[in-house]
mmCIF file of C-alpha atoms in Angstrom:
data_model
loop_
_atom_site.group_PDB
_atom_site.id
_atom_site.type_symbol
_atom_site.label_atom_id
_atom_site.label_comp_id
_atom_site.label_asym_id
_atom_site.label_seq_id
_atom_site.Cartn_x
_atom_site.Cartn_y
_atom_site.Cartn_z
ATOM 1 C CA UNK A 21 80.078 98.296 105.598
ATOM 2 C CA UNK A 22 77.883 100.324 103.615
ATOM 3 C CA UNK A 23 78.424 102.860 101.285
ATOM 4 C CA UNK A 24 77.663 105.739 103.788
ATOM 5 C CA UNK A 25 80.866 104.234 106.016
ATOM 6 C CA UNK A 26 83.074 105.180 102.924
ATOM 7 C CA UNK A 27 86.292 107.248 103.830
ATOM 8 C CA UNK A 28 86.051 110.270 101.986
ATOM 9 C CA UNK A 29 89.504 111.182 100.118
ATOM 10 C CA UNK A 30 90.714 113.449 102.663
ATOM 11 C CA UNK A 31 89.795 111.121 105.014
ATOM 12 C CA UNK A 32 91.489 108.231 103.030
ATOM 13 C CA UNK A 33 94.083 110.506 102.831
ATOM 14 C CA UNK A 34 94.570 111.389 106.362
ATOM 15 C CA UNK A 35 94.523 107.622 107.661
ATOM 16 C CA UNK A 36 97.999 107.360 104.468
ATOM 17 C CA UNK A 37 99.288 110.414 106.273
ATOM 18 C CA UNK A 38 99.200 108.570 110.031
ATOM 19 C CA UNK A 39 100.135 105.055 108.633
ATOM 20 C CA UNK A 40 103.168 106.545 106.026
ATOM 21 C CA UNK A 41 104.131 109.318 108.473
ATOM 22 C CA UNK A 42 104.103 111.948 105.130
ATOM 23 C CA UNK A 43 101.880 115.071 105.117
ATOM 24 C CA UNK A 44 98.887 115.136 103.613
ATOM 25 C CA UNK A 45 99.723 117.783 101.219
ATOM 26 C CA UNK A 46 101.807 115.357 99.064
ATOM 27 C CA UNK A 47 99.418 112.827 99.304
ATOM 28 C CA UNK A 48 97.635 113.413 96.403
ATOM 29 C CA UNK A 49 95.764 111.372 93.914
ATOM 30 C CA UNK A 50 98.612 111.121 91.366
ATOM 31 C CA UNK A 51 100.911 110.692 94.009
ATOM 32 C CA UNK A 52 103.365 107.751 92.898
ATOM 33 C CA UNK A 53 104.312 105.894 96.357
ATOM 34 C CA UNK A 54 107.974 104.946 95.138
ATOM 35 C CA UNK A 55 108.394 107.465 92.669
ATOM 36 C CA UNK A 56 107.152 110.498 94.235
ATOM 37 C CA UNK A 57 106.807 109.815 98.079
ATOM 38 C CA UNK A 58 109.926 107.812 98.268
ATOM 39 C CA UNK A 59 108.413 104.759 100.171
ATOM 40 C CA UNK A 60 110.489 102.276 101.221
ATOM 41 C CA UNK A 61 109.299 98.354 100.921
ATOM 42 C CA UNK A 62 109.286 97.941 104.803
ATOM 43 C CA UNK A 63 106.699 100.872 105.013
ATOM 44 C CA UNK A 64 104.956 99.423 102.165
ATOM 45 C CA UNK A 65 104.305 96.318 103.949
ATOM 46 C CA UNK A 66 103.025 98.125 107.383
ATOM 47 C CA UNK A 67 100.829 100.215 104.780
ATOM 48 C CA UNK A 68 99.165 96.874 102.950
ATOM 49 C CA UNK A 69 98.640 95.252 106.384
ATOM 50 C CA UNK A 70 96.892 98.619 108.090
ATOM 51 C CA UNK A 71 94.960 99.143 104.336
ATOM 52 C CA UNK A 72 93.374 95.384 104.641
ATOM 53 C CA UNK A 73 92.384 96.014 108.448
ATOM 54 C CA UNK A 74 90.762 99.237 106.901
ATOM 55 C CA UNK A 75 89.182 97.090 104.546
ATOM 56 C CA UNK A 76 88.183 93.935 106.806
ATOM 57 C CA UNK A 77 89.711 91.573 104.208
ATOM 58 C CA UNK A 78 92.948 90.893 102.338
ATOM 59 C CA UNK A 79 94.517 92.375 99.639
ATOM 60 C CA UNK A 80 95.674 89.962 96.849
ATOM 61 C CA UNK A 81 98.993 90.136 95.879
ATOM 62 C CA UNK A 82 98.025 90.852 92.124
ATOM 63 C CA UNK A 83 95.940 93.424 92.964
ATOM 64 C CA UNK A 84 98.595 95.074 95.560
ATOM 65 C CA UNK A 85 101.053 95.319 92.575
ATOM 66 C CA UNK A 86 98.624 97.207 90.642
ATOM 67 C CA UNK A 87 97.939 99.980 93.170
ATOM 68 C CA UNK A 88 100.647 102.326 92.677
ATOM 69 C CA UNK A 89 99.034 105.792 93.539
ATOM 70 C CA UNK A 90 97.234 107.507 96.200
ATOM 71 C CA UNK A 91 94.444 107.513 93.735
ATOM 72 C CA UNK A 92 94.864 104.305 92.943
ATOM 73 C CA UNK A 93 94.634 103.063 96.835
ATOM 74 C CA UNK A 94 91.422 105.243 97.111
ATOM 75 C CA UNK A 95 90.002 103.911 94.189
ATOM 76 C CA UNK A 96 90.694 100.249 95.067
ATOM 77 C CA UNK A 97 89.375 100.979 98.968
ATOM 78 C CA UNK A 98 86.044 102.196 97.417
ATOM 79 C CA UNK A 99 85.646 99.698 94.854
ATOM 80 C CA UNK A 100 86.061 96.946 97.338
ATOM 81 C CA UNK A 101 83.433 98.791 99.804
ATOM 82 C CA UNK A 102 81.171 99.017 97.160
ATOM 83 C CA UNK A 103 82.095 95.783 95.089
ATOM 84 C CA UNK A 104 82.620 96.631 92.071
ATOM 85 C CA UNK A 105 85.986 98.274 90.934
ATOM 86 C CA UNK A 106 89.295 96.720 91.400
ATOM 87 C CA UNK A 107 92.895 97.689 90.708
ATOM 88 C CA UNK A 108 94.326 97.866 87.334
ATOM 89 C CA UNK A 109 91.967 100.624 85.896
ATOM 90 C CA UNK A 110 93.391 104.038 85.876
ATOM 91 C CA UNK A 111 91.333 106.442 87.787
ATOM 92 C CA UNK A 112 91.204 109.494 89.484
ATOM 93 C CA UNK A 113 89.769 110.862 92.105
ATOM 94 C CA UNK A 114 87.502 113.804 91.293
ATOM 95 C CA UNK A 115 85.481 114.859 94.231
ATOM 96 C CA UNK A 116 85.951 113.136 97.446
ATOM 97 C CA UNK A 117 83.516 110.299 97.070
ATOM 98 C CA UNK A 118 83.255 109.930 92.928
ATOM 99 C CA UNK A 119 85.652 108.111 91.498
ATOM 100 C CA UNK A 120 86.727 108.654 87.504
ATOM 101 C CA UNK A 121 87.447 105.755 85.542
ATOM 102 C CA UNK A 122 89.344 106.382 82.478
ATOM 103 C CA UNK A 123 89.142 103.753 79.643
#
């Protein structure tokens, strides 16, 4: 996939919306999924196995643990379309395709 095939956030956000079943609205990038969207582990799952069919590969389990935020699911989707970032690094989402790393 290239980089032109990237999701933008709203996009990103839209496919959460359809695979949680939450309105967009709430899904924003500091969005906690257990803390603030009250995400059960069940729905979790389904979410995982419909993000690495988005994805076309698997989602380690270390790096699943790490992605606790909306932003932080964007920001791991885009870093593994475009290979370089992976979970664990705060970020936020600034603009629909640019993606904030703070160190």
């Amino acid at each position: 996939m290239s980089e032109t095939n990237i999701l933008s956030f709203n996009e990103f956000r839209e496919f959460l919306s359809d695979t949680l079943g939450v309105a967009e609205v709430v899904l924003t990038p500091d969005a906690h999924f257990l803390n603030d969207l009250a995400i059960d582990s069940l729905k979790l799952v389904e979410l995982l196995l419909q993000f690495e069919f988005l994805l076309g590969k698997k989602v380690s389990s270390d790096a699943a643990w790490e992605i606790l935020t909306v932003g932080d699911a964007y920001d791991y989707y885009v870093g593994q379309i475009r290979g370089g970032l992976v979970a664990g690094s705060p970020g936020h989402v600034i603009e629909e395709q640019t993606v904030w790393r703070v160190s």
